[in-house]
mmCIF file of C-alpha atoms and ligand atoms in Angstrom:
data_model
loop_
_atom_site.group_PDB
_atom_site.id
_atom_site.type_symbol
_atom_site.label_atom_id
_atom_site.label_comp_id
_atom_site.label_asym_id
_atom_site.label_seq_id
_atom_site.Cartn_x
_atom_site.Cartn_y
_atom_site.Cartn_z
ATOM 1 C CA UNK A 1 25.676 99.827 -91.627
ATOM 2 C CA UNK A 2 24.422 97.894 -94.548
ATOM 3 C CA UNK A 3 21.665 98.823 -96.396
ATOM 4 C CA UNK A 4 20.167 95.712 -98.259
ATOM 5 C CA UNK A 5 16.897 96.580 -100.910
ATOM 6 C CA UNK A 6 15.311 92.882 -100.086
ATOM 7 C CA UNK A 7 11.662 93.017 -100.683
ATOM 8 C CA UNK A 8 11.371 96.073 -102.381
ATOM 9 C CA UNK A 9 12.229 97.457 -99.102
ATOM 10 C CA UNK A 10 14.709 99.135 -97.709
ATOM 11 C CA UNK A 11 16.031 97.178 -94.413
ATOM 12 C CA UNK A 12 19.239 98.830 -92.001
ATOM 13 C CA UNK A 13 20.850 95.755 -90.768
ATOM 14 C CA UNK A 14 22.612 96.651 -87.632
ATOM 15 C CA UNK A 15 25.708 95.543 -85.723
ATOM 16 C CA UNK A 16 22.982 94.730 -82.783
ATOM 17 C CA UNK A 17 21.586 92.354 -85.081
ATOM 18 C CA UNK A 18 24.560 90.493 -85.426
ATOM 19 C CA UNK A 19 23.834 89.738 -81.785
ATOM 20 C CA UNK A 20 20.637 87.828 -82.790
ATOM 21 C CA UNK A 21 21.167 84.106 -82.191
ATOM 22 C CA UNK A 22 19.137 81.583 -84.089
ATOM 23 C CA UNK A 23 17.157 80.667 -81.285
ATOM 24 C CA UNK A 24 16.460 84.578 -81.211
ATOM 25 C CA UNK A 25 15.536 84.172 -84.733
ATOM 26 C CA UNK A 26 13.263 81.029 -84.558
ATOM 27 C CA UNK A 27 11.417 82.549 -81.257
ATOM 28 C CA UNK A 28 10.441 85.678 -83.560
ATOM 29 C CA UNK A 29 9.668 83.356 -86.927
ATOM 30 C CA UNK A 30 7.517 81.482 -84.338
ATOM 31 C CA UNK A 31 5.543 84.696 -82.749
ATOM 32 C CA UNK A 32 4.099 85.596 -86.286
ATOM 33 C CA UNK A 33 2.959 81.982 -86.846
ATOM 34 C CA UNK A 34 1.473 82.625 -83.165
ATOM 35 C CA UNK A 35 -0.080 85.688 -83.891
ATOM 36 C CA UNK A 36 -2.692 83.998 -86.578
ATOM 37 C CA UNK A 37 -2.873 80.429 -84.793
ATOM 38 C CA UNK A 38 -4.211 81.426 -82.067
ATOM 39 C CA UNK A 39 -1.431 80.642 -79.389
ATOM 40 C CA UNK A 40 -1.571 84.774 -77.804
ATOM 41 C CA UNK A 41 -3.576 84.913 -74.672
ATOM 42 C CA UNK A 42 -5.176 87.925 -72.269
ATOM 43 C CA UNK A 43 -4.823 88.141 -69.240
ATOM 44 C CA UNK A 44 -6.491 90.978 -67.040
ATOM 45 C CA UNK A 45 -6.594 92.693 -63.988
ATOM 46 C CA UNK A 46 -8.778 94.897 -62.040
ATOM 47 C CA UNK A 47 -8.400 98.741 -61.573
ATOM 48 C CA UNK A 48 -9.257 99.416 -58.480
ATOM 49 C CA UNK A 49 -11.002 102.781 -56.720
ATOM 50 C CA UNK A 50 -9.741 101.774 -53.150
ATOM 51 C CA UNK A 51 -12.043 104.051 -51.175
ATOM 52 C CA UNK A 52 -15.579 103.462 -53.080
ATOM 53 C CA UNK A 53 -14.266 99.723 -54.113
ATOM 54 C CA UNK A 54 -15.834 100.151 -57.715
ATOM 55 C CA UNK A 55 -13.693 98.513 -60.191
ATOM 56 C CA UNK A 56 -12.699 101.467 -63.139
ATOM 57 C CA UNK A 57 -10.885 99.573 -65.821
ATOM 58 C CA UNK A 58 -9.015 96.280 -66.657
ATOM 59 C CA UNK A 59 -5.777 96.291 -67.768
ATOM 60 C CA UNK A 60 -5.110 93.410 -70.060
ATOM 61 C CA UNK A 61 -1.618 91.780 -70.866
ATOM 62 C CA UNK A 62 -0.549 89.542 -73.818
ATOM 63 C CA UNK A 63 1.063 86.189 -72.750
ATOM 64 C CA UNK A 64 1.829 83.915 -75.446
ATOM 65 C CA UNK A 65 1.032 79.900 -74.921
ATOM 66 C CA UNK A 66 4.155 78.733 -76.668
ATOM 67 C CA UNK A 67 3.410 75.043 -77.676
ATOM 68 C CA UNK A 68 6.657 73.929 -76.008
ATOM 69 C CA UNK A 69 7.725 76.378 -73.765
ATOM 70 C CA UNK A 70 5.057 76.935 -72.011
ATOM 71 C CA UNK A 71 3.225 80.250 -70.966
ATOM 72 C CA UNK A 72 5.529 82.703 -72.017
ATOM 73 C CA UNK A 73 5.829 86.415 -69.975
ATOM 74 C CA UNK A 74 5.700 89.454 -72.077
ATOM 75 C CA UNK A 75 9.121 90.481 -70.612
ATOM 76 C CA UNK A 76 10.255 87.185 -72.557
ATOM 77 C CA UNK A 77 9.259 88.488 -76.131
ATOM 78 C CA UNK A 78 7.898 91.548 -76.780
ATOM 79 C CA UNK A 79 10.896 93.985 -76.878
ATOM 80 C CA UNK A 80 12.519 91.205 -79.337
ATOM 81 C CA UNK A 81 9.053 91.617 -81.130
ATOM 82 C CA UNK A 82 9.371 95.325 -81.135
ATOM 83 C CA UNK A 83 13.079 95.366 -82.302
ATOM 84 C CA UNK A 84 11.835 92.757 -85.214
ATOM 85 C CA UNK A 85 9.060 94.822 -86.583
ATOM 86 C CA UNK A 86 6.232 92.181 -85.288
ATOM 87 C CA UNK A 87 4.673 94.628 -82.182
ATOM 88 C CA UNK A 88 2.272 96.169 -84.463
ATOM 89 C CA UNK A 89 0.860 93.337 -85.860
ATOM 90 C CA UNK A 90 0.671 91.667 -81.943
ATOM 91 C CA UNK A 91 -0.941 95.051 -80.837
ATOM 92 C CA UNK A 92 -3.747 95.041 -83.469
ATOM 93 C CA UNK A 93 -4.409 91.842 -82.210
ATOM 94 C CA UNK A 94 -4.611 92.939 -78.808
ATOM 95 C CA UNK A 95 -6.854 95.777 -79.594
ATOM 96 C CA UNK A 96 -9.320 93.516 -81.181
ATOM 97 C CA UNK A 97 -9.488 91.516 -78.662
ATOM 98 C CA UNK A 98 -9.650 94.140 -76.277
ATOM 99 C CA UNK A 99 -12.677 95.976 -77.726
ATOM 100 C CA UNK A 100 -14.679 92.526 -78.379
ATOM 101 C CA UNK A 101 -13.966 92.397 -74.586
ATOM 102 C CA UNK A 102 -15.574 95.969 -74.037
ATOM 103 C CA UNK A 103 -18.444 94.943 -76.232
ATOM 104 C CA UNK A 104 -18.883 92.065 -74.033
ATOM 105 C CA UNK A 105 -19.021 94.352 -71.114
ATOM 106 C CA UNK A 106 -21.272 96.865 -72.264
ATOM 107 C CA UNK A 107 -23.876 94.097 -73.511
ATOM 108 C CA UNK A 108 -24.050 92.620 -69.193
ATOM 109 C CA UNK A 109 -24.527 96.582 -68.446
ATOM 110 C CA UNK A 110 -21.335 96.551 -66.407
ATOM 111 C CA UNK A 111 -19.699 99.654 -66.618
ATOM 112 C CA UNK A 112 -15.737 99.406 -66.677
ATOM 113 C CA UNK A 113 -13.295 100.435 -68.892
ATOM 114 C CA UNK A 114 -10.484 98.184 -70.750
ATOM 115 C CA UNK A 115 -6.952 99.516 -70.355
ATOM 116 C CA UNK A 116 -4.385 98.188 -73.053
ATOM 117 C CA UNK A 117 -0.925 98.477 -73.091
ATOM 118 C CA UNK A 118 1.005 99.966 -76.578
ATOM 119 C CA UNK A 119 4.327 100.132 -77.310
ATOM 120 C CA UNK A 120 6.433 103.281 -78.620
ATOM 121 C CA UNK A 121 7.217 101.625 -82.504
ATOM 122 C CA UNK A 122 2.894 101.518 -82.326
ATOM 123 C CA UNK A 123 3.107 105.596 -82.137
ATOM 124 C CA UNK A 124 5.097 105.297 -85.771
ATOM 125 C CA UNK A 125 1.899 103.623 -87.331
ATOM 126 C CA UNK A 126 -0.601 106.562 -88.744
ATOM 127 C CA UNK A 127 -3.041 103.667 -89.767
ATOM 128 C CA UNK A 128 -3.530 102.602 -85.555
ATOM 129 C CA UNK A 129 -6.025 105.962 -85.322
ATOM 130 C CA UNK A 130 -8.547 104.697 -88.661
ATOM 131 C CA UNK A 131 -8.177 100.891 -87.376
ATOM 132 C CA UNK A 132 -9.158 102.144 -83.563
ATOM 133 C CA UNK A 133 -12.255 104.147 -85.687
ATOM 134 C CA UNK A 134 -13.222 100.662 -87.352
ATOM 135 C CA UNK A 135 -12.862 98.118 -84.515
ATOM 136 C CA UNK A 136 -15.115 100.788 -82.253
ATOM 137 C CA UNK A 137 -17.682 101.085 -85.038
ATOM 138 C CA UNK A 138 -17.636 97.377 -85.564
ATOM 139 C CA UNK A 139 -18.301 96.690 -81.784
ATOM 140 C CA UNK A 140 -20.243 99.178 -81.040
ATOM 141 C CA UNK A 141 -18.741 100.902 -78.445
ATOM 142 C CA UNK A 142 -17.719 104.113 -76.859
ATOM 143 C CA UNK A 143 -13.677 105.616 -77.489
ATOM 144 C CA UNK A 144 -13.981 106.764 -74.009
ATOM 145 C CA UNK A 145 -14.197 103.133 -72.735
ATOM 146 C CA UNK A 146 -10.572 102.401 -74.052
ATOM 147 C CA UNK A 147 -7.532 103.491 -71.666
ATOM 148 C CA UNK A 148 -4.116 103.542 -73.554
ATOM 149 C CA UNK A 149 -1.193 102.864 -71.411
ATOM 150 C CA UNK A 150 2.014 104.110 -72.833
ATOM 151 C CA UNK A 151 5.657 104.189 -71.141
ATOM 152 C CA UNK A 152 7.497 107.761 -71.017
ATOM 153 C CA UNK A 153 9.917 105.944 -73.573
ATOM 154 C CA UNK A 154 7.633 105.746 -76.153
ATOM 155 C CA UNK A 155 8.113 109.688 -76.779
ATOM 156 C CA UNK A 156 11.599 109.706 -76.590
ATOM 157 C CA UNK A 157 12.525 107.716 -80.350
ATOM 158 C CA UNK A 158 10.033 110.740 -82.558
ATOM 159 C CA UNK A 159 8.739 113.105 -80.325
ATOM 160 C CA UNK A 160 6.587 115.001 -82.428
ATOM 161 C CA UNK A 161 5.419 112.410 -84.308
ATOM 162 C CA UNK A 162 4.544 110.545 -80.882
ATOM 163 C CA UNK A 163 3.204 113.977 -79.739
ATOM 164 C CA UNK A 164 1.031 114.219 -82.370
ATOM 165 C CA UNK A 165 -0.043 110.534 -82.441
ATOM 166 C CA UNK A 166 -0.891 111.098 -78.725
ATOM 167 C CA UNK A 167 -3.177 114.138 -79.657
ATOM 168 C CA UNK A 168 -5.171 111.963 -82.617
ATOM 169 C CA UNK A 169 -5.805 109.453 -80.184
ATOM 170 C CA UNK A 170 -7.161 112.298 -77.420
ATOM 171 C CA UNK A 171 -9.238 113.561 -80.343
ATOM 172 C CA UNK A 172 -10.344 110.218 -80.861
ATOM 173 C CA UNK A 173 -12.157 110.035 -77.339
ATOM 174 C CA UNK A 174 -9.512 107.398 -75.614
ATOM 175 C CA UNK A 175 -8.176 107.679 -71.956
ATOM 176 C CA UNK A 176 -4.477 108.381 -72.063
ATOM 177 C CA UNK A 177 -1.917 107.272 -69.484
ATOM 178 C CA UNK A 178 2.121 107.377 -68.848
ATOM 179 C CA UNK A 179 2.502 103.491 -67.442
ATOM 180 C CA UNK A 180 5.650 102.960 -65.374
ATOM 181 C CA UNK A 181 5.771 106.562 -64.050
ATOM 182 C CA UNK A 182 8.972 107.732 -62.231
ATOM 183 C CA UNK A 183 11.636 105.126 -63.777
ATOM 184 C CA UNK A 184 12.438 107.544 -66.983
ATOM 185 C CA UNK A 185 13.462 110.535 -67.625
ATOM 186 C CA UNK A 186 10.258 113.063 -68.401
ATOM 187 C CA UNK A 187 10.181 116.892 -67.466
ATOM 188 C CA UNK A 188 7.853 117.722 -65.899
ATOM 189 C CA UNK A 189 7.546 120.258 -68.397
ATOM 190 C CA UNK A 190 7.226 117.987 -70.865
ATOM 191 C CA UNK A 191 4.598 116.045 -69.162
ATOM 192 C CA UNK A 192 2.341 119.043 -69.011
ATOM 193 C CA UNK A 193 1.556 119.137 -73.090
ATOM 194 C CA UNK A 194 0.946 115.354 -73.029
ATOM 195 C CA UNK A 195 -2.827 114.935 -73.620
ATOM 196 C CA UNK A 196 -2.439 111.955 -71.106
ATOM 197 C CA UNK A 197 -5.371 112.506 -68.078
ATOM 198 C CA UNK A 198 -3.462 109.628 -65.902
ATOM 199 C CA UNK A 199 0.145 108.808 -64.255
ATOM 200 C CA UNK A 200 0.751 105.147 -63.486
ATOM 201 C CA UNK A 201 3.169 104.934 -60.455
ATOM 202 C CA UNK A 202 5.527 101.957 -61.076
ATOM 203 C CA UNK A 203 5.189 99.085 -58.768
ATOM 204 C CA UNK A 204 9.319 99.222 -57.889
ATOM 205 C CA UNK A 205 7.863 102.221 -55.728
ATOM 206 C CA UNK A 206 4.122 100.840 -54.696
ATOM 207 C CA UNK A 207 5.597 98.011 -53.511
ATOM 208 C CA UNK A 208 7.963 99.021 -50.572
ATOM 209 C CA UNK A 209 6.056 102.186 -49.919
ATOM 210 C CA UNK A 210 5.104 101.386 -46.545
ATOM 211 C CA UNK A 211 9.121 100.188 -45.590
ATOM 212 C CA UNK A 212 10.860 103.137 -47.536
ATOM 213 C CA UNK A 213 10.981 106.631 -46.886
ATOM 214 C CA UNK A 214 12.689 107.017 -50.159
ATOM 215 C CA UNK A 215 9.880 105.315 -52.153
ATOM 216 C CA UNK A 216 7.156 107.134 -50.037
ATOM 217 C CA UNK A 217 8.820 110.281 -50.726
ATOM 218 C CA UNK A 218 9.434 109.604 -54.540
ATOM 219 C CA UNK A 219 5.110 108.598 -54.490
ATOM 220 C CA UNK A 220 4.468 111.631 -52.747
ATOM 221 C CA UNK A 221 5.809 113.633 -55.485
ATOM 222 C CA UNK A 222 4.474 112.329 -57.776
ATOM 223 C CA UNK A 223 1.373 112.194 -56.301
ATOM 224 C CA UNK A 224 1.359 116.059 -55.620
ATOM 225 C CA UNK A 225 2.685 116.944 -58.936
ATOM 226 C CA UNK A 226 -0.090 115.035 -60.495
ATOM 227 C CA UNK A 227 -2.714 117.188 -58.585
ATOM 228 C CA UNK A 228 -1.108 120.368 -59.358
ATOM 229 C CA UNK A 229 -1.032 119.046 -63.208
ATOM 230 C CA UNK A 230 -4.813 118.151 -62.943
ATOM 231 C CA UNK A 231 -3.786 114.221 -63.799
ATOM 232 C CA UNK A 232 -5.143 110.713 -62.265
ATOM 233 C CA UNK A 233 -2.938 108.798 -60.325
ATOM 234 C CA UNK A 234 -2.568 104.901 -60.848
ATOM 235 C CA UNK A 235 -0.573 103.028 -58.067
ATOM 236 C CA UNK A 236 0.776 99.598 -59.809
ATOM 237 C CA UNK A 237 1.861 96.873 -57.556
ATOM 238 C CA UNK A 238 -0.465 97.313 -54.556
ATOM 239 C CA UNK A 239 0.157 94.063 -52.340
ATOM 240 C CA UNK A 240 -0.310 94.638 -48.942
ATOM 241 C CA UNK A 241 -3.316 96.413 -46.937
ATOM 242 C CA UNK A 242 -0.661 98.586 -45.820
ATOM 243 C CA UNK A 243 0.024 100.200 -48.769
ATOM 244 C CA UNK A 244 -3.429 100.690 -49.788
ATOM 245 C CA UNK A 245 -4.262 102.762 -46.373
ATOM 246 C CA UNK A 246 -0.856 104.801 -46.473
ATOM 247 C CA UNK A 247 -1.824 105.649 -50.546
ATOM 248 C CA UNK A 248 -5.261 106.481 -49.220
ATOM 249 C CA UNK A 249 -3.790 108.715 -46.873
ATOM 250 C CA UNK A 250 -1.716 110.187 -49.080
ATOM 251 C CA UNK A 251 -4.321 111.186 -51.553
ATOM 252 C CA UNK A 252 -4.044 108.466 -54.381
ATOM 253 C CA UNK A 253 -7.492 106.267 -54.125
ATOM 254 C CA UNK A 254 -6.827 104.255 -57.843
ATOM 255 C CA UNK A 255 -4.788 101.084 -57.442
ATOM 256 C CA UNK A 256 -4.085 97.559 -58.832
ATOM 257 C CA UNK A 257 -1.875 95.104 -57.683
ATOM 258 C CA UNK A 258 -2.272 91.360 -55.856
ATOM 259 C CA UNK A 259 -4.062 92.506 -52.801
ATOM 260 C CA UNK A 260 -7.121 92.778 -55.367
ATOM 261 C CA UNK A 261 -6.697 90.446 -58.121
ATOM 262 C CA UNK A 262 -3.663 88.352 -59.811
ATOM 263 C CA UNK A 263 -3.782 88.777 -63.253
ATOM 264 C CA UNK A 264 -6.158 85.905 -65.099
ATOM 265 C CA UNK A 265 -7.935 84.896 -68.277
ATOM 266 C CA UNK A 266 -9.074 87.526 -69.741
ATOM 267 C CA UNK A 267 -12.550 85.481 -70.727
ATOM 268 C CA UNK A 268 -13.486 85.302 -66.981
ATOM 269 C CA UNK A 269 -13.290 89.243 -66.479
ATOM 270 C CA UNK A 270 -17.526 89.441 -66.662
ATOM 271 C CA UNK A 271 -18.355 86.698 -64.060
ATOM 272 C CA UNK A 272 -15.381 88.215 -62.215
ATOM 273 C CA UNK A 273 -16.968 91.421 -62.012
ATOM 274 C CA UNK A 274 -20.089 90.431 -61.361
ATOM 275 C CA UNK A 275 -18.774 88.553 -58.082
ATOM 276 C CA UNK A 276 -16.730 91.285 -57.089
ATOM 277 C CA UNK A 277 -19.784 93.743 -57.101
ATOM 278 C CA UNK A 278 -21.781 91.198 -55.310
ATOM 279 C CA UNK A 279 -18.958 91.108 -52.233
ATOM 280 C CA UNK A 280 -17.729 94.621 -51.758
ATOM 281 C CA UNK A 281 -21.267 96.533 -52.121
ATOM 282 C CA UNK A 282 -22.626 94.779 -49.330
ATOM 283 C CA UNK A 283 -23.724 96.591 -46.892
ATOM 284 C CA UNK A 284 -20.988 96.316 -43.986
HETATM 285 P P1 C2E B 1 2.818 97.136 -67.069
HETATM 286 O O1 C2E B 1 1.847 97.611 -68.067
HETATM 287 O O2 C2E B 1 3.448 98.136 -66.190
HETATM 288 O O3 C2E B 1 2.051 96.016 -66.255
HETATM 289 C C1 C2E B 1 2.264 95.713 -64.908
HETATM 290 C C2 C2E B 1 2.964 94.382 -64.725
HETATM 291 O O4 C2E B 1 3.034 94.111 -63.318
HETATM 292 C C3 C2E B 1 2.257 93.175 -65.334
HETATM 293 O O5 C2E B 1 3.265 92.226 -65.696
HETATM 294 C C4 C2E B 1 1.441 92.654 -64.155
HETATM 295 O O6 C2E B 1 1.122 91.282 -64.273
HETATM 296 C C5 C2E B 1 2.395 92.890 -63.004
HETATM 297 N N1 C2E B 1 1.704 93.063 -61.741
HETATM 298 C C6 C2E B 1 0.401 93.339 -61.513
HETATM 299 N N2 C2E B 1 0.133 93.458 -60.201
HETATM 300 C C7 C2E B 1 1.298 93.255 -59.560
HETATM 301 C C8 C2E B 1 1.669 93.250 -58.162
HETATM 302 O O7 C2E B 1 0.858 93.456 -57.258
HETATM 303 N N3 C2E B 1 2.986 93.011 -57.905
HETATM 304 C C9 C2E B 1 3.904 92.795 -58.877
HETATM 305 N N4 C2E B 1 5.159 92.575 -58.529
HETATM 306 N N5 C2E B 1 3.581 92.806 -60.198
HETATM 307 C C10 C2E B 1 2.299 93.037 -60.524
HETATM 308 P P2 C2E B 1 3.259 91.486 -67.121
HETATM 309 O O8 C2E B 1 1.898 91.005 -67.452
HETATM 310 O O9 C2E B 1 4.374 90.497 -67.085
HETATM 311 O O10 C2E B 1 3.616 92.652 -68.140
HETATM 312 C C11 C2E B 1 4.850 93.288 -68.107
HETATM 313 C C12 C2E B 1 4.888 94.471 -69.041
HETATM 314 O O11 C2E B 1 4.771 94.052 -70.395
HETATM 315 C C13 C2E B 1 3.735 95.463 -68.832
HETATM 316 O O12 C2E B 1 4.033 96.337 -67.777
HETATM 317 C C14 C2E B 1 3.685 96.149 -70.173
HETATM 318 O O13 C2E B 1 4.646 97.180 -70.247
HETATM 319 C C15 C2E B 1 4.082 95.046 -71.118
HETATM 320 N N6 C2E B 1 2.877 94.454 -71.743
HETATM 321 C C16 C2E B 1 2.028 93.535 -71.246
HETATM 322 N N7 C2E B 1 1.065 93.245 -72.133
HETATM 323 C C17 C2E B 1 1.299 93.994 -73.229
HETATM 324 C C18 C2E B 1 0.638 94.158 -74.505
HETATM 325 O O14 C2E B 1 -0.396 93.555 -74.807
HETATM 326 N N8 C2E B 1 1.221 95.030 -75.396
HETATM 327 C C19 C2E B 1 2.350 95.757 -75.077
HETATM 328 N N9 C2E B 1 2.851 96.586 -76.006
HETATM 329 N N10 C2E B 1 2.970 95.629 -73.894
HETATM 330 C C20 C2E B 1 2.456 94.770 -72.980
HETATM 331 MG MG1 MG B 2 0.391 99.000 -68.122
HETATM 332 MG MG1 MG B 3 3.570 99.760 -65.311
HETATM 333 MG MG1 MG B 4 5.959 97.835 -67.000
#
């Protein structure tokens, strides 16, 4: 490893780095110019409460609007914008967007929650509890509307600094969740001094729950061991009728996927709302 003092600070270059092609390079030169031009999008979609149909949250996701290439996937930069040091910048700008968004909502009286997605290099950052504080004061709204999605990785790089990150932000008043539950590693041990309230089931098992015994099984689990922990159950992925009724049956009612709602521009969420409210509490 070579330690190089550029900047007044300290950078490790790695042998992964070495790995980093120039295109690699430009792409993440080009996200922080993207960043503050404008070119990041939201996109959101519905959290479903399959039995009462109320809609609890929306979960938004960054795509970036590349001037050449297109709409770009988050799966097509963001763990290059994590290993580069740029995630925490592109999460603060998610966050601000996201609680304009929950100002929005509370100011048409609808009554839904925003869910955002942070990554585990956002844990490192002690300043992401005061700038939370400010951009709630500034819009005026409640911690408690705010669900934090986190992946079981994001504990594993500093755990008890990503423990106690995780308690400031339960102190804080937001919702807590483990996103892409059952394709890690946690102990179940482990899980049970998380402040999270919520388990996400990833959609690799929603999906094919109604064709796989091995996936129902593995849901089922889960499912069970989030009851006996006292924790909220999230199915991801829910596509087909099919697996709605068998998660119904099998005592999960929160779900998002297709079936309900393909994620879109995060600017249409209200009117979306609105509609969806207007169709599914009609009397049947
Ligand atoms: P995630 O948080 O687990 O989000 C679920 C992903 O599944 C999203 O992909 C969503 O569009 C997709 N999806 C939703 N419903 C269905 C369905 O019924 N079937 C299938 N097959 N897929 C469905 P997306 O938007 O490409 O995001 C991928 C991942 O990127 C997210 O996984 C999340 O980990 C990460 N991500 C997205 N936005 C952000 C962000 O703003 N910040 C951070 N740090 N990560 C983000
Ligand atoms: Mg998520
Ligand atoms: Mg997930
Ligand atoms: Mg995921």
């Amino acid at each position: 490893q070579h330690h190089s003092g550029l900047q007044g600070k300290s950078q490790v270059f790695t042998a992964d780095m070495l790995h980093y092609t120039s295109d690699r390079l430009a792409l993440m030169a080009a996200l922080r110019q993207a960043i503050t031009d404008g070119q990041l999008v939201l996109y959101v979609q519905p959290q479903i409460d399959m039995q009462s149909r109320q809609v609890l949250a929306g979960e938004v996701f960054v795509r970036w609007r590349h001037p050449t290439k297109g709409l770009l996937a988050p799966a097509e930069f963001l763990q290059l914008a994590e290993e580069m040091g740029v995630i925490y910048p592109l999460t603060q700008w998610v966050l601000n967007e996201a609680v304009s968004m929950m100002a929005t909502l509370k100011q048409a009286k609808l009554d839904c929650k925003i869910a955002v997605n942070i990554s585990s290099k956002d844990l490192l950052h002690d300043e992401l509890i005061d700038s939370l504080e400010q951009l709630f004061d500034k819009y005026q709204v409640k911690p408690q509307q705010m669900m934090l999605e986190l992946q079981e990785s994001a504990l594993l790089a500093n755990p008890p600094k990503a423990m106690s990150m995780l308690q400031r932000l339960h102190r804080l008043g937001v919702e807590l969740a483990l996103d892409d539950f059952g394709t890690g590693f946690s102990s179940l041990a482990y899980l049970r001094q998380l402040p999270v309230q919520h388990v996400k089931v990833d959609c690799s098992f929603i999906n094919e729950l109604h064709k796989s015994d091995m996936h129902s099984a593995i849901t089922g689990a889960i499912i069970d061991m989030a009851r006996n922990l006292s924790l909220g159950v999230i199915a991801e992925g829910v596509e087909e009728v099919e697996v709605e009724q068998k998660l119904l049956r099998m005592g999960c009612s929160r779900g998002q996927g297709f079936l309900y709602s393909r994620p879109f521009e995060l600017g249409g969420f209200a009117v979306w709302l609105k509609q969806w409210q207007q169709n599914e509490t009609k009397s049947p």
